[in-house]
Amino acid sequence: MKKIFEWLIAIIIALALLFIVRTFLFIGYIVDGESMEPTFHDEDRLIVNKLVKNIGQINNGDVIVFHANKEADFIKRVIGLPGDTVEMKNNKLYINGTHVNERYLNNDIKTDDFSTRTIQGSKSDVIPNGE
């Protein structure tokens, strides 16, 4: 009976630790789609650090995971912060009018032109606070 009780306590502790780790520290994701290639490929498995959003600052070039809606999370690279202007022209990214070398991109893949104003129907030329 003592052995069963010890195993039961060990299982409860392990489940509690798993809950704490998954809730507050890390979570696993599976990449769904090809939009992040060549950095991440479809069905790649990731472990995401959940603490960074609470103790760090998001910067241009960071890769983040965010809730797109109740059913889906997206993984994307940050290319603009509040107050920035963003423009993709002739397959080149410009932030605040300065060309950004995207060394992680495959130059054979062509990207449609866009600007801060054309993204998601924005009414401004700059990225608003909180976006």
mmCIF file of N, CA and C in Angstrom:
data_model
loop_
_atom_site.group_PDB
_atom_site.id
_atom_site.type_symbol
_atom_site.label_atom_id
_atom_site.label_comp_id
_atom_site.label_asym_id
_atom_site.label_seq_id
_atom_site.Cartn_x
_atom_site.Cartn_y
_atom_site.Cartn_z
ATOM 1 N N MET A 1 0.826 -1.197 0.000
ATOM 2 C CA MET A 1 0.000 0.000 0.000
ATOM 3 C C MET A 1 0.873 1.267 0.000
ATOM 4 N N LYS A 2 2.019 1.195 0.715
ATOM 5 C CA LYS A 2 2.921 2.338 0.790
ATOM 6 C C LYS A 2 3.494 2.670 -0.585
ATOM 7 N N LYS A 3 3.859 1.631 -1.371
ATOM 8 C CA LYS A 3 4.400 1.841 -2.719
ATOM 9 C C LYS A 3 3.371 2.515 -3.617
ATOM 10 N N ILE A 4 2.133 2.116 -3.555
ATOM 11 C CA ILE A 4 1.066 2.722 -4.365
ATOM 12 C C ILE A 4 0.916 4.195 -4.000
ATOM 13 N N PHE A 5 0.944 4.484 -2.692
ATOM 14 C CA PHE A 5 0.820 5.871 -2.233
ATOM 15 C C PHE A 5 1.995 6.712 -2.742
ATOM 16 N N GLU A 6 3.207 6.168 -2.690
ATOM 17 C CA GLU A 6 4.384 6.889 -3.182
ATOM 18 C C GLU A 6 4.274 7.167 -4.685
ATOM 19 N N TRP A 7 3.827 6.164 -5.455
ATOM 20 C CA TRP A 7 3.649 6.350 -6.893
ATOM 21 C C TRP A 7 2.562 7.390 -7.171
ATOM 22 N N LEU A 8 1.501 7.350 -6.421
ATOM 23 C CA LEU A 8 0.407 8.309 -6.590
ATOM 24 C C LEU A 8 0.899 9.733 -6.326
ATOM 25 N N ILE A 9 1.678 9.932 -5.276
ATOM 26 C CA ILE A 9 2.244 11.250 -4.971
ATOM 27 C C ILE A 9 3.177 11.701 -6.088
ATOM 28 N N ALA A 10 4.022 10.783 -6.592
ATOM 29 C CA ALA A 10 4.950 11.119 -7.682
ATOM 30 C C ALA A 10 4.191 11.525 -8.948
ATOM 31 N N ILE A 11 3.119 10.836 -9.262
ATOM 32 C CA ILE A 11 2.309 11.158 -10.442
ATOM 33 C C ILE A 11 1.624 12.510 -10.268
ATOM 34 N N ILE A 12 1.100 12.784 -9.097
ATOM 35 C CA ILE A 12 0.441 14.076 -8.830
ATOM 36 C C ILE A 12 1.448 15.220 -8.950
ATOM 37 N N ILE A 13 2.647 15.046 -8.410
ATOM 38 C CA ILE A 13 3.690 16.077 -8.502
ATOM 39 C C ILE A 13 4.088 16.294 -9.966
ATOM 40 N N ALA A 14 4.249 15.203 -10.711
ATOM 41 C CA ALA A 14 4.620 15.318 -12.130
ATOM 42 C C ALA A 14 3.540 16.057 -12.916
ATOM 43 N N LEU A 15 2.277 15.752 -12.671
ATOM 44 C CA LEU A 15 1.180 16.437 -13.361
ATOM 45 C C LEU A 15 1.115 17.911 -12.982
ATOM 46 N N ALA A 16 1.367 18.221 -11.720
ATOM 47 C CA ALA A 16 1.372 19.626 -11.281
ATOM 48 C C ALA A 16 2.509 20.391 -11.959
ATOM 49 N N LEU A 17 3.687 19.782 -12.039
ATOM 50 C CA LEU A 17 4.815 20.422 -12.718
ATOM 51 C C LEU A 17 4.527 20.612 -14.204
ATOM 52 N N LEU A 18 3.929 19.624 -14.843
ATOM 53 C CA LEU A 18 3.557 19.732 -16.246
ATOM 54 C C LEU A 18 2.580 20.882 -16.451
ATOM 55 N N PHE A 19 1.588 20.998 -15.580
ATOM 56 C CA PHE A 19 0.620 22.090 -15.666
ATOM 57 C C PHE A 19 1.315 23.445 -15.539
ATOM 58 N N ILE A 20 2.199 23.585 -14.581
ATOM 59 C CA ILE A 20 2.911 24.854 -14.364
ATOM 60 C C ILE A 20 3.787 25.192 -15.571
ATOM 61 N N VAL A 21 4.534 24.220 -16.084
ATOM 62 C CA VAL A 21 5.415 24.456 -17.227
ATOM 63 C C VAL A 21 4.610 24.854 -18.453
ATOM 64 N N ARG A 22 3.534 24.130 -18.754
ATOM 65 C CA ARG A 22 2.726 24.431 -19.951
ATOM 66 C C ARG A 22 1.944 25.722 -19.809
ATOM 67 N N THR A 23 1.531 26.073 -18.616
ATOM 68 C CA THR A 23 0.727 27.275 -18.418
ATOM 69 C C THR A 23 1.575 28.533 -18.392
ATOM 70 N N PHE A 24 2.740 28.479 -17.755
ATOM 71 C CA PHE A 24 3.509 29.692 -17.514
ATOM 72 C C PHE A 24 4.857 29.767 -18.222
ATOM 73 N N LEU A 25 5.457 28.644 -18.605
ATOM 74 C CA LEU A 25 6.828 28.679 -19.109
ATOM 75 C C LEU A 25 6.969 28.369 -20.604
ATOM 76 N N PHE A 26 6.554 27.194 -21.023
ATOM 77 C CA PHE A 26 6.760 26.756 -22.402
ATOM 78 C C PHE A 26 5.514 26.065 -22.938
ATOM 79 N N ILE A 27 5.373 26.111 -24.265
ATOM 80 C CA ILE A 27 4.298 25.367 -24.915
ATOM 81 C C ILE A 27 4.798 24.913 -26.283
ATOM 82 N N GLY A 28 4.322 23.783 -26.736
ATOM 83 C CA GLY A 28 4.717 23.255 -28.031
ATOM 84 C C GLY A 28 3.740 23.671 -29.119
ATOM 85 N N TYR A 29 4.266 23.912 -30.305
ATOM 86 C CA TYR A 29 3.460 24.246 -31.478
ATOM 87 C C TYR A 29 3.946 23.438 -32.662
ATOM 88 N N ILE A 30 3.044 23.208 -33.604
ATOM 89 C CA ILE A 30 3.390 22.591 -34.880
ATOM 90 C C ILE A 30 3.096 23.624 -35.960
ATOM 91 N N VAL A 31 4.089 23.921 -36.802
ATOM 92 C CA VAL A 31 3.924 24.898 -37.871
ATOM 93 C C VAL A 31 2.933 24.341 -38.887
ATOM 94 N N ASP A 32 1.961 25.175 -39.253
ATOM 95 C CA ASP A 32 0.939 24.771 -40.212
ATOM 96 C C ASP A 32 1.001 25.721 -41.406
ATOM 97 N N GLY A 33 1.639 25.283 -42.481
ATOM 98 C CA GLY A 33 1.743 26.113 -43.671
ATOM 99 C C GLY A 33 3.180 26.436 -44.021
ATOM 100 N N GLU A 34 3.328 27.175 -45.118
ATOM 101 C CA GLU A 34 4.655 27.433 -45.676
ATOM 102 C C GLU A 34 5.050 28.904 -45.611
ATOM 103 N N SER A 35 4.272 29.743 -44.936
ATOM 104 C CA SER A 35 4.513 31.185 -44.976
ATOM 105 C C SER A 35 5.808 31.616 -44.284
ATOM 106 N N MET A 36 6.377 30.784 -43.429
ATOM 107 C CA MET A 36 7.618 31.145 -42.729
ATOM 108 C C MET A 36 8.858 30.485 -43.318
ATOM 109 N N GLU A 37 8.712 29.829 -44.476
ATOM 110 C CA GLU A 37 9.893 29.213 -45.105
ATOM 111 C C GLU A 37 10.828 30.299 -45.600
ATOM 112 N N PRO A 38 12.120 30.127 -45.524
ATOM 113 C CA PRO A 38 12.857 28.929 -45.172
ATOM 114 C C PRO A 38 13.187 28.790 -43.683
ATOM 115 N N THR A 39 12.738 29.728 -42.834
ATOM 116 C CA THR A 39 13.044 29.649 -41.410
ATOM 117 C C THR A 39 12.374 28.438 -40.771
ATOM 118 N N PHE A 40 11.063 28.291 -41.002
ATOM 119 C CA PHE A 40 10.303 27.151 -40.486
ATOM 120 C C PHE A 40 9.541 26.528 -41.638
ATOM 121 N N HIS A 41 9.415 25.219 -41.599
ATOM 122 C CA HIS A 41 8.719 24.485 -42.654
ATOM 123 C C HIS A 41 7.431 23.888 -42.101
ATOM 124 N N ASP A 42 6.509 23.579 -43.016
ATOM 125 C CA ASP A 42 5.246 22.971 -42.632
ATOM 126 C C ASP A 42 5.497 21.730 -41.776
ATOM 127 N N GLU A 43 4.790 21.656 -40.663
ATOM 128 C CA GLU A 43 4.844 20.551 -39.705
ATOM 129 C C GLU A 43 6.115 20.524 -38.852
ATOM 130 N N ASP A 44 6.938 21.576 -38.898
ATOM 131 C CA ASP A 44 8.046 21.688 -37.935
ATOM 132 C C ASP A 44 7.457 21.795 -36.541
ATOM 133 N N ARG A 45 8.156 21.261 -35.569
ATOM 134 C CA ARG A 45 7.713 21.340 -34.177
ATOM 135 C C ARG A 45 8.554 22.381 -33.447
ATOM 136 N N LEU A 46 7.885 23.235 -32.666
ATOM 137 C CA LEU A 46 8.551 24.304 -31.939
ATOM 138 C C LEU A 46 8.215 24.242 -30.465
ATOM 139 N N ILE A 47 9.131 24.692 -29.633
ATOM 140 C CA ILE A 47 8.848 24.929 -28.223
ATOM 141 C C ILE A 47 8.978 26.431 -28.026
ATOM 142 N N VAL A 48 7.903 27.053 -27.562
ATOM 143 C CA VAL A 48 7.846 28.499 -27.442
ATOM 144 C C VAL A 48 7.973 28.897 -25.976
ATOM 145 N N ASN A 49 8.864 29.851 -25.717
ATOM 146 C CA ASN A 49 9.091 30.396 -24.380
ATOM 147 C C ASN A 49 8.014 31.436 -24.096
ATOM 148 N N LYS A 50 7.142 31.179 -23.138
ATOM 149 C CA LYS A 50 6.049 32.093 -22.826
ATOM 150 C C LYS A 50 6.480 33.234 -21.900
ATOM 151 N N LEU A 51 7.640 33.108 -21.256
ATOM 152 C CA LEU A 51 8.100 34.145 -20.332
ATOM 153 C C LEU A 51 8.577 35.404 -21.041
ATOM 154 N N VAL A 52 9.065 35.266 -22.263
ATOM 155 C CA VAL A 52 9.659 36.395 -22.970
ATOM 156 C C VAL A 52 8.685 37.556 -23.097
ATOM 157 N N LYS A 53 7.413 37.255 -23.351
ATOM 158 C CA LYS A 53 6.455 38.353 -23.523
ATOM 159 C C LYS A 53 6.230 39.128 -22.226
ATOM 160 N N ASN A 54 6.519 38.536 -21.097
ATOM 161 C CA ASN A 54 6.327 39.210 -19.819
ATOM 162 C C ASN A 54 7.579 39.938 -19.325
ATOM 163 N N ILE A 55 8.750 39.472 -19.732
ATOM 164 C CA ILE A 55 9.975 40.077 -19.210
ATOM 165 C C ILE A 55 10.798 40.785 -20.280
ATOM 166 N N GLY A 56 10.480 40.544 -21.536
ATOM 167 C CA GLY A 56 11.274 41.113 -22.609
ATOM 168 C C GLY A 56 10.491 42.118 -23.426
ATOM 169 N N GLN A 57 11.110 42.535 -24.491
ATOM 170 C CA GLN A 57 10.508 43.498 -25.399
ATOM 171 C C GLN A 57 10.524 42.898 -26.791
ATOM 172 N N ILE A 58 9.447 43.070 -27.543
ATOM 173 C CA ILE A 58 9.391 42.576 -28.910
ATOM 174 C C ILE A 58 10.104 43.575 -29.807
ATOM 175 N N ASN A 59 10.975 43.059 -30.674
ATOM 176 C CA ASN A 59 11.753 43.892 -31.586
ATOM 177 C C ASN A 59 11.535 43.448 -33.024
ATOM 178 N N ASN A 60 11.876 44.323 -33.966
ATOM 179 C CA ASN A 60 11.827 43.939 -35.378
ATOM 180 C C ASN A 60 12.736 42.743 -35.603
ATOM 181 N N GLY A 61 12.255 41.802 -36.397
ATOM 182 C CA GLY A 61 13.021 40.597 -36.697
ATOM 183 C C GLY A 61 12.715 39.436 -35.772
ATOM 184 N N ASP A 62 12.072 39.695 -34.615
ATOM 185 C CA ASP A 62 11.712 38.607 -33.703
ATOM 186 C C ASP A 62 10.625 37.740 -34.332
ATOM 187 N N VAL A 63 10.666 36.461 -34.029
ATOM 188 C CA VAL A 63 9.610 35.549 -34.450
ATOM 189 C C VAL A 63 8.693 35.360 -33.252
ATOM 190 N N ILE A 64 7.381 35.572 -33.469
ATOM 191 C CA ILE A 64 6.416 35.482 -32.380
ATOM 192 C C ILE A 64 5.285 34.530 -32.758
ATOM 193 N N VAL A 65 4.612 34.005 -31.757
ATOM 194 C CA VAL A 65 3.399 33.229 -31.933
ATOM 195 C C VAL A 65 2.286 34.018 -31.261
ATOM 196 N N PHE A 66 1.167 34.197 -31.959
ATOM 197 C CA PHE A 66 0.062 34.957 -31.395
ATOM 198 C C PHE A 66 -1.262 34.310 -31.760
ATOM 199 N N HIS A 67 -2.287 34.620 -30.991
ATOM 200 C CA HIS A 67 -3.623 34.081 -31.219
ATOM 201 C C HIS A 67 -4.300 34.885 -32.325
ATOM 202 N N ALA A 68 -4.510 34.266 -33.468
ATOM 203 C CA ALA A 68 -5.188 34.931 -34.582
ATOM 204 C C ALA A 68 -6.686 34.973 -34.319
ATOM 205 N N ASN A 69 -7.204 33.899 -33.756
ATOM 206 C CA ASN A 69 -8.604 33.796 -33.358
ATOM 207 C C ASN A 69 -8.712 32.639 -32.367
ATOM 208 N N LYS A 70 -9.920 32.262 -32.002
ATOM 209 C CA LYS A 70 -10.087 31.204 -30.989
ATOM 210 C C LYS A 70 -9.585 29.846 -31.454
ATOM 211 N N GLU A 71 -9.544 29.633 -32.762
ATOM 212 C CA GLU A 71 -9.159 28.320 -33.281
ATOM 213 C C GLU A 71 -7.712 28.228 -33.749
ATOM 214 N N ALA A 72 -7.074 29.371 -34.013
ATOM 215 C CA ALA A 72 -5.756 29.306 -34.652
ATOM 216 C C ALA A 72 -4.754 30.266 -34.024
ATOM 217 N N ASP A 73 -3.514 29.805 -33.964
ATOM 218 C CA ASP A 73 -2.381 30.639 -33.577
ATOM 219 C C ASP A 73 -1.495 30.779 -34.801
ATOM 220 N N PHE A 74 -0.883 31.943 -34.972
ATOM 221 C CA PHE A 74 0.006 32.184 -36.100
ATOM 222 C C PHE A 74 1.426 32.368 -35.599
ATOM 223 N N ILE A 75 2.389 31.967 -36.425
ATOM 224 C CA ILE A 75 3.794 32.240 -36.170
ATOM 225 C C ILE A 75 4.254 33.178 -37.278
ATOM 226 N N LYS A 76 4.791 34.331 -36.889
ATOM 227 C CA LYS A 76 5.195 35.350 -37.856
ATOM 228 C C LYS A 76 6.433 36.080 -37.358
ATOM 229 N N ARG A 77 7.119 36.739 -38.299
ATOM 230 C CA ARG A 77 8.267 37.575 -37.969
ATOM 231 C C ARG A 77 7.787 39.017 -37.868
ATOM 232 N N VAL A 78 8.205 39.714 -36.823
ATOM 233 C CA VAL A 78 7.834 41.116 -36.622
ATOM 234 C C VAL A 78 8.640 41.973 -37.607
ATOM 235 N N ILE A 79 7.932 42.792 -38.398
ATOM 236 C CA ILE A 79 8.641 43.680 -39.334
ATOM 237 C C ILE A 79 8.326 45.145 -39.062
ATOM 238 N N GLY A 80 7.495 45.425 -38.082
ATOM 239 C CA GLY A 80 7.198 46.811 -37.767
ATOM 240 C C GLY A 80 6.636 46.935 -36.369
ATOM 241 N N LEU A 81 6.979 48.029 -35.710
ATOM 242 C CA LEU A 81 6.530 48.302 -34.343
ATOM 243 C C LEU A 81 5.685 49.572 -34.337
ATOM 244 N N PRO A 82 4.962 49.849 -33.255
ATOM 245 C CA PRO A 82 4.157 51.074 -33.201
ATOM 246 C C PRO A 82 4.982 52.313 -33.554
ATOM 247 N N GLY A 83 4.419 53.130 -34.445
ATOM 248 C CA GLY A 83 5.094 54.342 -34.899
ATOM 249 C C GLY A 83 5.913 54.156 -36.167
ATOM 250 N N ASP A 84 6.148 52.902 -36.585
ATOM 251 C CA ASP A 84 6.921 52.617 -37.798
ATOM 252 C C ASP A 84 6.045 52.719 -39.038
ATOM 253 N N THR A 85 6.680 53.042 -40.169
ATOM 254 C CA THR A 85 6.050 52.875 -41.474
ATOM 255 C C THR A 85 6.706 51.670 -42.120
ATOM 256 N N VAL A 86 5.910 50.855 -42.783
ATOM 257 C CA VAL A 86 6.403 49.629 -43.399
ATOM 258 C C VAL A 86 5.977 49.627 -44.859
ATOM 259 N N GLU A 87 6.921 49.269 -45.728
ATOM 260 C CA GLU A 87 6.592 49.190 -47.148
ATOM 261 C C GLU A 87 7.403 48.074 -47.788
ATOM 262 N N MET A 88 6.733 47.275 -48.598
ATOM 263 C CA MET A 88 7.392 46.257 -49.404
ATOM 264 C C MET A 88 7.246 46.709 -50.844
ATOM 265 N N LYS A 89 8.379 46.971 -51.495
ATOM 266 C CA LYS A 89 8.359 47.497 -52.853
ATOM 267 C C LYS A 89 9.446 46.799 -53.663
ATOM 268 N N ASN A 90 9.043 46.220 -54.797
ATOM 269 C CA ASN A 90 9.986 45.505 -55.674
ATOM 270 C C ASN A 90 10.756 44.434 -54.909
ATOM 271 N N ASN A 91 10.042 43.706 -54.060
ATOM 272 C CA ASN A 91 10.604 42.601 -53.281
ATOM 273 C C ASN A 91 11.647 43.050 -52.257
ATOM 274 N N LYS A 92 11.582 44.314 -51.831
ATOM 275 C CA LYS A 92 12.484 44.838 -50.803
ATOM 276 C C LYS A 92 11.645 45.448 -49.694
ATOM 277 N N LEU A 93 12.047 45.172 -48.440
ATOM 278 C CA LEU A 93 11.346 45.693 -47.273
ATOM 279 C C LEU A 93 11.990 47.005 -46.833
ATOM 280 N N TYR A 94 11.136 47.995 -46.570
ATOM 281 C CA TYR A 94 11.584 49.292 -46.060
ATOM 282 C C TYR A 94 10.842 49.582 -44.763
ATOM 283 N N ILE A 95 11.587 49.873 -43.709
ATOM 284 C CA ILE A 95 11.006 50.290 -42.437
ATOM 285 C C ILE A 95 11.468 51.716 -42.193
ATOM 286 N N ASN A 96 10.487 52.602 -42.050
ATOM 287 C CA ASN A 96 10.766 54.039 -41.888
ATOM 288 C C ASN A 96 11.664 54.564 -43.006
ATOM 289 N N GLY A 97 11.431 54.052 -44.231
ATOM 290 C CA GLY A 97 12.166 54.512 -45.407
ATOM 291 C C GLY A 97 13.535 53.901 -45.592
ATOM 292 N N THR A 98 13.986 53.061 -44.659
ATOM 293 C CA THR A 98 15.304 52.442 -44.737
ATOM 294 C C THR A 98 15.174 50.985 -45.183
ATOM 295 N N HIS A 99 15.942 50.601 -46.191
ATOM 296 C CA HIS A 99 15.918 49.222 -46.679
ATOM 297 C C HIS A 99 16.415 48.267 -45.596
ATOM 298 N N VAL A 100 15.708 47.165 -45.415
ATOM 299 C CA VAL A 100 16.077 46.135 -44.439
ATOM 300 C C VAL A 100 16.537 44.901 -45.204
ATOM 301 N N ASN A 101 17.749 44.444 -44.918
ATOM 302 C CA ASN A 101 18.270 43.238 -45.551
ATOM 303 C C ASN A 101 17.653 42.027 -44.867
ATOM 304 N N GLU A 102 16.796 41.322 -45.580
ATOM 305 C CA GLU A 102 16.140 40.128 -45.032
ATOM 306 C C GLU A 102 16.923 38.887 -45.462
ATOM 307 N N ARG A 103 18.049 38.656 -44.824
ATOM 308 C CA ARG A 103 18.953 37.575 -45.200
ATOM 309 C C ARG A 103 18.323 36.193 -45.043
ATOM 310 N N TYR A 104 17.252 36.093 -44.284
ATOM 311 C CA TYR A 104 16.591 34.816 -44.054
ATOM 312 C C TYR A 104 15.649 34.441 -45.188
ATOM 313 N N LEU A 105 15.416 35.333 -46.153
ATOM 314 C CA LEU A 105 14.493 35.056 -47.248
ATOM 315 C C LEU A 105 15.189 34.400 -48.422
ATOM 316 N N ASN A 106 14.419 33.626 -49.150
ATOM 317 C CA ASN A 106 14.864 33.047 -50.401
ATOM 318 C C ASN A 106 14.587 34.091 -51.485
ATOM 319 N N ASN A 107 15.610 34.596 -52.138
ATOM 320 C CA ASN A 107 15.452 35.668 -53.126
ATOM 321 C C ASN A 107 14.648 35.247 -54.351
ATOM 322 N N ASP A 108 14.467 33.948 -54.556
ATOM 323 C CA ASP A 108 13.683 33.480 -55.701
ATOM 324 C C ASP A 108 12.180 33.640 -55.478
ATOM 325 N N ILE A 109 11.774 33.833 -54.222
ATOM 326 C CA ILE A 109 10.348 33.983 -53.906
ATOM 327 C C ILE A 109 9.989 35.460 -53.990
ATOM 328 N N LYS A 110 9.001 35.780 -54.798
ATOM 329 C CA LYS A 110 8.574 37.161 -54.980
ATOM 330 C C LYS A 110 7.431 37.480 -54.017
ATOM 331 N N THR A 111 7.484 38.677 -53.425
ATOM 332 C CA THR A 111 6.483 39.137 -52.475
ATOM 333 C C THR A 111 5.690 40.282 -53.092
ATOM 334 N N ASP A 112 4.388 40.275 -52.879
ATOM 335 C CA ASP A 112 3.556 41.370 -53.369
ATOM 336 C C ASP A 112 3.925 42.663 -52.663
ATOM 337 N N ASP A 113 3.790 43.789 -53.392
ATOM 338 C CA ASP A 113 4.028 45.099 -52.788
ATOM 339 C C ASP A 113 2.920 45.406 -51.790
ATOM 340 N N PHE A 114 3.285 46.056 -50.678
ATOM 341 C CA PHE A 114 2.298 46.511 -49.702
ATOM 342 C C PHE A 114 2.899 47.645 -48.896
ATOM 343 N N SER A 115 2.044 48.321 -48.144
ATOM 344 C CA SER A 115 2.509 49.375 -47.242
ATOM 345 C C SER A 115 1.682 49.309 -45.972
ATOM 346 N N THR A 116 2.063 50.097 -44.979
ATOM 347 C CA THR A 116 1.330 50.108 -43.721
ATOM 348 C C THR A 116 -0.155 50.377 -43.973
ATOM 349 N N ARG A 117 -0.454 51.284 -44.895
ATOM 350 C CA ARG A 117 -1.843 51.658 -45.170
ATOM 351 C C ARG A 117 -2.642 50.499 -45.778
ATOM 352 N N THR A 118 -2.017 49.653 -46.581
ATOM 353 C CA THR A 118 -2.759 48.575 -47.247
ATOM 354 C C THR A 118 -2.869 47.307 -46.408
ATOM 355 N N ILE A 119 -2.138 47.230 -45.308
ATOM 356 C CA ILE A 119 -2.202 46.042 -44.455
ATOM 357 C C ILE A 119 -3.469 46.106 -43.611
ATOM 358 N N GLN A 120 -4.316 45.121 -43.749
ATOM 359 C CA GLN A 120 -5.522 44.985 -42.932
ATOM 360 C C GLN A 120 -6.389 46.248 -42.944
ATOM 361 N N GLY A 121 -6.361 47.017 -44.020
ATOM 362 C CA GLY A 121 -7.220 48.186 -44.138
ATOM 363 C C GLY A 121 -6.877 49.310 -43.180
ATOM 364 N N SER A 122 -5.614 49.479 -42.843
ATOM 365 C CA SER A 122 -5.198 50.517 -41.905
ATOM 366 C C SER A 122 -5.580 51.896 -42.432
ATOM 367 N N LYS A 123 -5.908 52.794 -41.520
ATOM 368 C CA LYS A 123 -6.278 54.158 -41.886
ATOM 369 C C LYS A 123 -5.101 55.115 -41.722
ATOM 370 N N SER A 124 -3.939 54.601 -41.420
ATOM 371 C CA SER A 124 -2.788 55.445 -41.125
ATOM 372 C C SER A 124 -1.569 54.938 -41.886
ATOM 373 N N ASP A 125 -0.591 55.809 -42.057
ATOM 374 C CA ASP A 125 0.669 55.410 -42.671
ATOM 375 C C ASP A 125 1.635 54.824 -41.665
ATOM 376 N N VAL A 126 1.320 54.917 -40.370
ATOM 377 C CA VAL A 126 2.186 54.355 -39.328
ATOM 378 C C VAL A 126 1.433 53.263 -38.585
ATOM 379 N N ILE A 127 2.191 52.353 -38.007
ATOM 380 C CA ILE A 127 1.594 51.275 -37.209
ATOM 381 C C ILE A 127 1.099 51.886 -35.905
ATOM 382 N N PRO A 128 -0.187 51.660 -35.558
ATOM 383 C CA PRO A 128 -0.729 52.261 -34.337
ATOM 384 C C PRO A 128 -0.211 51.581 -33.078
ATOM 385 N N ASN A 129 -0.318 52.247 -31.941
ATOM 386 C CA ASN A 129 0.060 51.670 -30.645
ATOM 387 C C ASN A 129 -0.733 50.393 -30.417
ATOM 388 N N GLY A 130 -0.086 49.406 -29.830
ATOM 389 C CA GLY A 130 -0.731 48.146 -29.511
ATOM 390 C C GLY A 130 -0.812 47.174 -30.672
ATOM 391 N N GLU A 131 -0.283 47.548 -31.806
ATOM 392 C CA GLU A 131 -0.343 46.667 -32.994
ATOM 393 C C GLU A 131 1.048 46.194 -33.347
#
